[in-house]
Each structure stands twice: as C-alpha cells, then as structure tokens.
mmCIF file of C-alpha atoms in Angstrom:
data_model
loop_
_atom_site.group_PDB
_atom_site.id
_atom_site.type_symbol
_atom_site.label_atom_id
_atom_site.label_comp_id
_atom_site.label_asym_id
_atom_site.label_seq_id
_atom_site.Cartn_x
_atom_site.Cartn_y
_atom_site.Cartn_z
ATOM 1 C CA UNK A 1317 -25.636 -86.731 -17.157
ATOM 2 C CA UNK A 1318 -26.928 -85.904 -14.117
ATOM 3 C CA UNK A 1319 -24.637 -83.229 -12.962
ATOM 4 C CA UNK A 1320 -25.555 -81.370 -9.972
ATOM 5 C CA UNK A 1321 -25.012 -77.696 -10.033
ATOM 6 C CA UNK A 1322 -24.405 -76.091 -6.731
ATOM 7 C CA UNK A 1323 -26.264 -72.878 -6.189
ATOM 8 C CA UNK A 1324 -24.582 -70.478 -3.844
ATOM 9 C CA UNK A 1325 -26.845 -69.227 -1.173
ATOM 10 C CA UNK A 1326 -26.643 -65.511 -0.447
ATOM 11 C CA UNK A 1327 -24.908 -64.609 2.771
ATOM 12 C CA UNK A 1328 -26.935 -62.789 5.325
ATOM 13 C CA UNK A 1329 -24.913 -59.873 6.681
ATOM 14 C CA UNK A 1330 -25.439 -58.571 10.152
ATOM 15 C CA UNK A 1331 -24.728 -55.005 11.365
ATOM 16 C CA UNK A 1332 -21.362 -55.981 12.761
ATOM 17 C CA UNK A 1333 -20.235 -57.564 9.533
ATOM 18 C CA UNK A 1334 -21.340 -54.708 7.228
ATOM 19 C CA UNK A 1335 -18.352 -52.741 5.992
ATOM 20 C CA UNK A 1336 -18.913 -50.036 3.433
ATOM 21 C CA UNK A 1337 -16.214 -49.121 0.992
ATOM 22 C CA UNK A 1338 -17.150 -45.440 1.359
ATOM 23 C CA UNK A 1339 -15.746 -43.445 4.195
ATOM 24 C CA UNK A 1340 -18.301 -42.465 6.695
ATOM 25 C CA UNK A 1341 -17.975 -39.476 8.938
ATOM 26 C CA UNK A 1342 -17.639 -40.448 12.526
ATOM 27 C CA UNK A 1343 -20.532 -39.086 14.421
ATOM 28 C CA UNK A 1344 -19.791 -37.160 17.524
ATOM 29 C CA UNK A 1345 -21.166 -38.550 20.694
ATOM 30 C CA UNK A 1346 -21.903 -35.196 22.330
ATOM 31 C CA UNK A 1347 -23.886 -33.695 19.445
ATOM 32 C CA UNK A 1348 -22.988 -30.113 20.500
ATOM 33 C CA UNK A 1349 -20.225 -27.922 19.134
ATOM 34 C CA UNK A 1350 -17.975 -26.422 21.778
ATOM 35 C CA UNK A 1351 -16.441 -23.006 21.129
ATOM 36 C CA UNK A 1352 -13.940 -21.311 23.403
ATOM 37 C CA UNK A 1353 -14.777 -17.602 23.241
ATOM 38 C CA UNK A 1354 -11.582 -16.670 25.061
ATOM 39 C CA UNK A 1355 -9.370 -18.249 22.371
ATOM 40 C CA UNK A 1356 -7.465 -15.822 20.124
ATOM 41 C CA UNK A 1357 -8.959 -15.039 16.747
ATOM 42 C CA UNK A 1358 -7.024 -16.785 13.958
ATOM 43 C CA UNK A 1359 -5.609 -14.608 11.172
ATOM 44 C CA UNK A 1360 -7.730 -14.254 8.048
ATOM 45 C CA UNK A 1361 -6.781 -15.781 4.708
ATOM 46 C CA UNK A 1362 -5.859 -12.339 3.410
ATOM 47 C CA UNK A 1363 -3.529 -11.750 6.347
ATOM 48 C CA UNK A 1364 -1.943 -15.169 5.820
ATOM 49 C CA UNK A 1365 -1.332 -14.400 2.122
ATOM 50 C CA UNK A 1366 0.313 -11.094 3.003
ATOM 51 C CA UNK A 1367 2.431 -12.817 5.616
ATOM 52 C CA UNK A 1368 3.497 -15.403 3.056
ATOM 53 C CA UNK A 1369 4.614 -12.610 0.721
ATOM 54 C CA UNK A 1370 6.515 -11.021 3.589
ATOM 55 C CA UNK A 1371 4.488 -7.836 3.731
ATOM 56 C CA UNK A 1372 3.241 -8.237 7.300
ATOM 57 C CA UNK A 1373 3.892 -10.459 10.254
ATOM 58 C CA UNK A 1374 1.004 -12.537 11.517
ATOM 59 C CA UNK A 1375 0.365 -12.188 15.214
ATOM 60 C CA UNK A 1376 -2.512 -14.090 16.737
ATOM 61 C CA UNK A 1377 -4.683 -11.861 18.850
ATOM 62 C CA UNK A 1378 -4.702 -12.564 22.565
ATOM 63 C CA UNK A 1379 -7.751 -10.382 23.095
ATOM 64 C CA UNK A 1380 -11.229 -11.866 22.905
ATOM 65 C CA UNK A 1381 -13.219 -11.046 19.760
ATOM 66 C CA UNK A 1382 -15.302 -7.912 19.930
ATOM 67 C CA UNK A 1383 -12.753 -5.828 21.819
ATOM 68 C CA UNK A 1384 -11.133 -2.853 20.178
ATOM 69 C CA UNK A 1385 -7.605 -4.175 19.881
ATOM 70 C CA UNK A 1386 -5.266 -3.146 17.086
ATOM 71 C CA UNK A 1387 -4.490 -6.739 16.173
ATOM 72 C CA UNK A 1388 -8.092 -7.981 16.265
ATOM 73 C CA UNK A 1389 -8.725 -7.702 12.499
ATOM 74 C CA UNK A 1390 -6.640 -7.193 9.368
ATOM 75 C CA UNK A 1391 -8.490 -3.898 8.747
ATOM 76 C CA UNK A 1392 -7.252 -2.645 12.096
ATOM 77 C CA UNK A 1393 -3.718 -3.745 11.193
ATOM 78 C CA UNK A 1394 -3.928 -1.837 7.893
ATOM 79 C CA UNK A 1395 -5.191 1.243 9.739
ATOM 80 C CA UNK A 1396 -2.262 1.172 12.158
ATOM 81 C CA UNK A 1397 0.260 0.913 9.307
ATOM 82 C CA UNK A 1398 -1.403 3.885 7.590
ATOM 83 C CA UNK A 1399 -1.167 5.867 10.823
ATOM 84 C CA UNK A 1400 2.547 5.138 11.155
ATOM 85 C CA UNK A 1401 3.129 6.179 7.534
ATOM 86 C CA UNK A 1402 1.161 9.368 8.108
ATOM 87 C CA UNK A 1403 3.190 10.121 11.219
ATOM 88 C CA UNK A 1404 6.387 9.982 9.129
ATOM 89 C CA UNK A 1405 5.061 12.660 6.779
ATOM 90 C CA UNK A 1406 5.036 16.319 7.614
ATOM 91 C CA UNK A 1407 1.956 18.483 7.363
ATOM 92 C CA UNK A 1408 4.133 20.933 5.405
ATOM 93 C CA UNK A 1409 4.642 19.132 2.103
ATOM 94 C CA UNK A 1410 4.566 19.762 -1.630
ATOM 95 C CA UNK A 1411 4.107 17.725 -4.791
ATOM 96 C CA UNK A 1412 6.459 18.313 -7.739
ATOM 97 C CA UNK A 1413 5.450 17.164 -11.217
ATOM 98 C CA UNK A 1414 6.915 17.145 -14.741
ATOM 99 C CA UNK A 1415 10.283 15.925 -13.506
ATOM 100 C CA UNK A 1416 12.903 14.387 -15.740
ATOM 101 C CA UNK A 1417 12.887 10.604 -15.218
ATOM 102 C CA UNK A 1418 16.562 10.650 -14.255
ATOM 103 C CA UNK A 1419 16.341 13.291 -11.508
ATOM 104 C CA UNK A 1420 17.633 12.176 -8.091
ATOM 105 C CA UNK A 1421 16.966 13.228 -4.508
ATOM 106 C CA UNK A 1422 20.293 15.081 -4.496
ATOM 107 C CA UNK A 1423 19.241 17.022 -7.622
ATOM 108 C CA UNK A 1424 15.986 18.106 -5.964
ATOM 109 C CA UNK A 1425 17.761 19.093 -2.760
ATOM 110 C CA UNK A 1426 20.289 21.156 -4.767
ATOM 111 C CA UNK A 1427 17.421 22.772 -6.735
ATOM 112 C CA UNK A 1428 15.844 24.056 -3.527
ATOM 113 C CA UNK A 1429 19.178 25.130 -2.024
ATOM 114 C CA UNK A 1430 20.155 27.119 -5.127
ATOM 115 C CA UNK A 1431 16.826 28.836 -5.866
ATOM 116 C CA UNK A 1432 15.511 29.575 -2.359
ATOM 117 C CA UNK A 1433 16.731 30.494 1.080
ATOM 118 C CA UNK A 1434 15.417 27.221 2.548
ATOM 119 C CA UNK A 1435 18.045 25.701 4.874
ATOM 120 C CA UNK A 1436 18.983 22.102 4.102
ATOM 121 C CA UNK A 1437 17.855 20.847 7.509
ATOM 122 C CA UNK A 1438 14.295 22.100 6.910
ATOM 123 C CA UNK A 1439 13.864 19.548 4.071
ATOM 124 C CA UNK A 1440 12.763 16.542 6.102
ATOM 125 C CA UNK A 1441 11.857 14.034 3.372
ATOM 126 C CA UNK A 1442 12.152 13.652 -0.400
ATOM 127 C CA UNK A 1443 10.176 10.761 -1.892
ATOM 128 C CA UNK A 1444 10.710 9.834 -5.555
ATOM 129 C CA UNK A 1445 8.465 6.836 -6.346
ATOM 130 C CA UNK A 1446 10.263 4.259 -8.528
ATOM 131 C CA UNK A 1447 8.753 3.250 -11.878
ATOM 132 C CA UNK A 1448 5.960 0.672 -11.552
ATOM 133 C CA UNK A 1449 7.301 -1.773 -14.122
ATOM 134 C CA UNK A 1450 10.573 -2.610 -15.781
ATOM 135 C CA UNK A 1451 11.542 -0.171 -18.496
ATOM 136 C CA UNK A 1452 11.610 -1.299 -22.130
ATOM 137 C CA UNK A 1453 15.003 -2.429 -23.366
ATOM 138 C CA UNK A 1454 14.988 -0.035 -26.355
ATOM 139 C CA UNK A 1455 15.356 3.017 -24.093
ATOM 140 C CA UNK A 1456 18.867 4.427 -23.812
ATOM 141 C CA UNK A 1457 18.246 6.035 -20.448
ATOM 142 C CA UNK A 1458 16.415 3.950 -17.859
ATOM 143 C CA UNK A 1459 13.795 5.877 -15.845
ATOM 144 C CA UNK A 1460 14.698 6.269 -12.168
ATOM 145 C CA UNK A 1461 11.325 7.686 -11.029
ATOM 146 C CA UNK A 1462 7.730 8.203 -12.146
ATOM 147 C CA UNK A 1463 8.207 11.873 -13.024
ATOM 148 C CA UNK A 1464 6.936 13.333 -9.762
ATOM 149 C CA UNK A 1465 8.070 13.660 -6.154
ATOM 150 C CA UNK A 1466 6.811 14.512 -2.685
ATOM 151 C CA UNK A 1467 8.936 16.803 -0.519
ATOM 152 C CA UNK A 1468 8.282 17.482 3.165
ATOM 153 C CA UNK A 1469 9.460 20.573 4.993
ATOM 154 C CA UNK A 1470 9.628 21.433 8.670
ATOM 155 C CA UNK A 1471 7.926 24.848 8.357
ATOM 156 C CA UNK A 1472 5.084 26.453 6.417
ATOM 157 C CA UNK A 1473 7.406 29.264 5.313
ATOM 158 C CA UNK A 1474 9.582 26.745 3.477
ATOM 159 C CA UNK A 1475 6.490 25.408 1.691
ATOM 160 C CA UNK A 1476 5.560 28.939 0.590
ATOM 161 C CA UNK A 1477 9.062 29.515 -0.814
ATOM 162 C CA UNK A 1478 8.992 26.164 -2.625
ATOM 163 C CA UNK A 1479 5.552 26.882 -4.141
ATOM 164 C CA UNK A 1480 6.955 30.117 -5.565
ATOM 165 C CA UNK A 1481 9.367 28.001 -7.668
ATOM 166 C CA UNK A 1482 6.524 26.513 -9.729
ATOM 167 C CA UNK A 1483 7.264 26.549 -13.482
ATOM 168 C CA UNK A 1484 10.989 27.061 -12.870
ATOM 169 C CA UNK A 1485 13.411 25.065 -15.020
ATOM 170 C CA UNK A 1486 14.950 21.950 -13.489
ATOM 171 C CA UNK A 1487 17.176 19.939 -15.829
ATOM 172 C CA UNK A 1488 15.545 21.497 -18.896
ATOM 173 C CA UNK A 1489 11.900 21.083 -17.817
ATOM 174 C CA UNK A 1490 9.473 23.464 -16.163
ATOM 175 C CA UNK A 1491 8.429 21.760 -12.944
ATOM 176 C CA UNK A 1492 4.915 22.104 -11.557
ATOM 177 C CA UNK A 1493 4.866 22.518 -7.771
ATOM 178 C CA UNK A 1494 1.639 22.221 -5.760
ATOM 179 C CA UNK A 1495 0.662 21.948 -2.136
ATOM 180 C CA UNK A 1496 0.438 18.221 -1.325
ATOM 181 C CA UNK A 1497 -2.885 18.671 0.455
ATOM 182 C CA UNK A 1498 -4.538 20.707 -2.314
ATOM 183 C CA UNK A 1499 -3.978 19.749 -5.963
ATOM 184 C CA UNK A 1500 -6.324 22.351 -7.478
ATOM 185 C CA UNK A 1501 -4.927 23.761 -10.722
ATOM 186 C CA UNK A 1502 -1.699 25.601 -11.232
ATOM 187 C CA UNK A 1503 -0.632 28.154 -8.644
ATOM 188 C CA UNK A 1504 -1.662 31.611 -9.698
ATOM 189 C CA UNK A 1505 1.082 34.076 -10.541
ATOM 190 C CA UNK A 1506 0.442 37.776 -11.059
ATOM 191 C CA UNK A 1507 0.752 38.770 -14.705
ATOM 192 C CA UNK A 1508 3.300 41.543 -15.179
ATOM 193 C CA UNK A 1509 1.431 43.330 -18.009
ATOM 194 C CA UNK A 1510 -1.945 43.608 -16.256
ATOM 195 C CA UNK A 1511 -3.049 46.116 -13.707
ATOM 196 C CA UNK A 1512 -5.865 45.565 -11.289
ATOM 197 C CA UNK A 1513 -7.322 49.045 -11.797
ATOM 198 C CA UNK A 1514 -10.413 48.777 -13.969
ATOM 199 C CA UNK A 1515 -11.800 52.298 -14.366
#
C-alpha cells in the first residue's frame, strides 16, 4: 500500500513567459504627446449631429485655431447663417396677428392690394410659419399656419400704409398689424368722438 503520490512542483515563470489575460496598454516609447498646431480643427460633436440630420454641411477648417475664420467654430457658423437670414429680410417689415389658420400668402397679398395703394412689387416677402406639430384628426379644417405672418416691404411708406390697416377685417377676423421691430401694444388710432381741446 505504498502508493506514491506525485506532488506537482510549481513552475517558476520568467518575465518572457508571463502572459496576462488582461489587455495592457502599449506604452509609448517617446513619452511625449505630439500635436500639430497647423492641422485643421475637427468639427464638434454638435456640428456632427447637425450634419447627420442634414441641417448643415461639415467643413473642416483649414485655418489654424485662434484665427478669426468663419468656419473655425460652430458658433461662428451659426452667426454666419443668421447674417444671411437677416440679409434676406427687409428693414421695412410688419407683423400680422390674429389670422385665420387657413389664410394663404395670396390672400394676404390680395388684402394689401385691395385696401391700400401699395404696388404688388413693393411686397418683397410674405412669411407664414407652418404649424409646429401635426393637427389633431378631429379638426375638419387643417391649420395651414400659426395664425401670424411677417411681411416685408421695399419702402417705409408701404409699412406706414400697412400699419394703418390694423384691426381691419380679413376673412372674418380683425387682424392686428404691428411694426416688426417694435411690438409695443396696439397702434394708436384717434378716437372720432374726442377732441384734444381741454379748456
């Protein structure tokens, strides 16, 4: 009954034979990080998301960082798009509120042609913002706009004539017309029954 049990001797591992199951990061031999300051600045994550949605095109900047280039940062890109939008708009513009939701650009143009002496070519832009969300299915008439509009004119005289139409009926509603750059209150109209003589 003398069985001999063999005891396994532990292996002695050397540095060359050690292999860890975990991944180890390879250490760089230089120890210093090299940065090319003349390389273009990559687009930000926000700019990449907008590009993915198709709102803007991503263009890598060829100018070194710190220069005042339009494509250097997304904020600069947003500023240039705002400037182009502002250049489309006239400084002679009005805001029209309390519109019927089914009014069209042609209806507004006809409203100004019929009630004023504004020539058609002096109306440079009519903007009717579409409704923000889909209309409920229970409505018989689907809204075509948000109930207001912006109209640009080529002259200040046309703006003055359009402002005089405030509280005039358009498709059964009294529209409110204000200067687009000053939204303070309703335009004042002289009351016919009052006199300014207070003696």
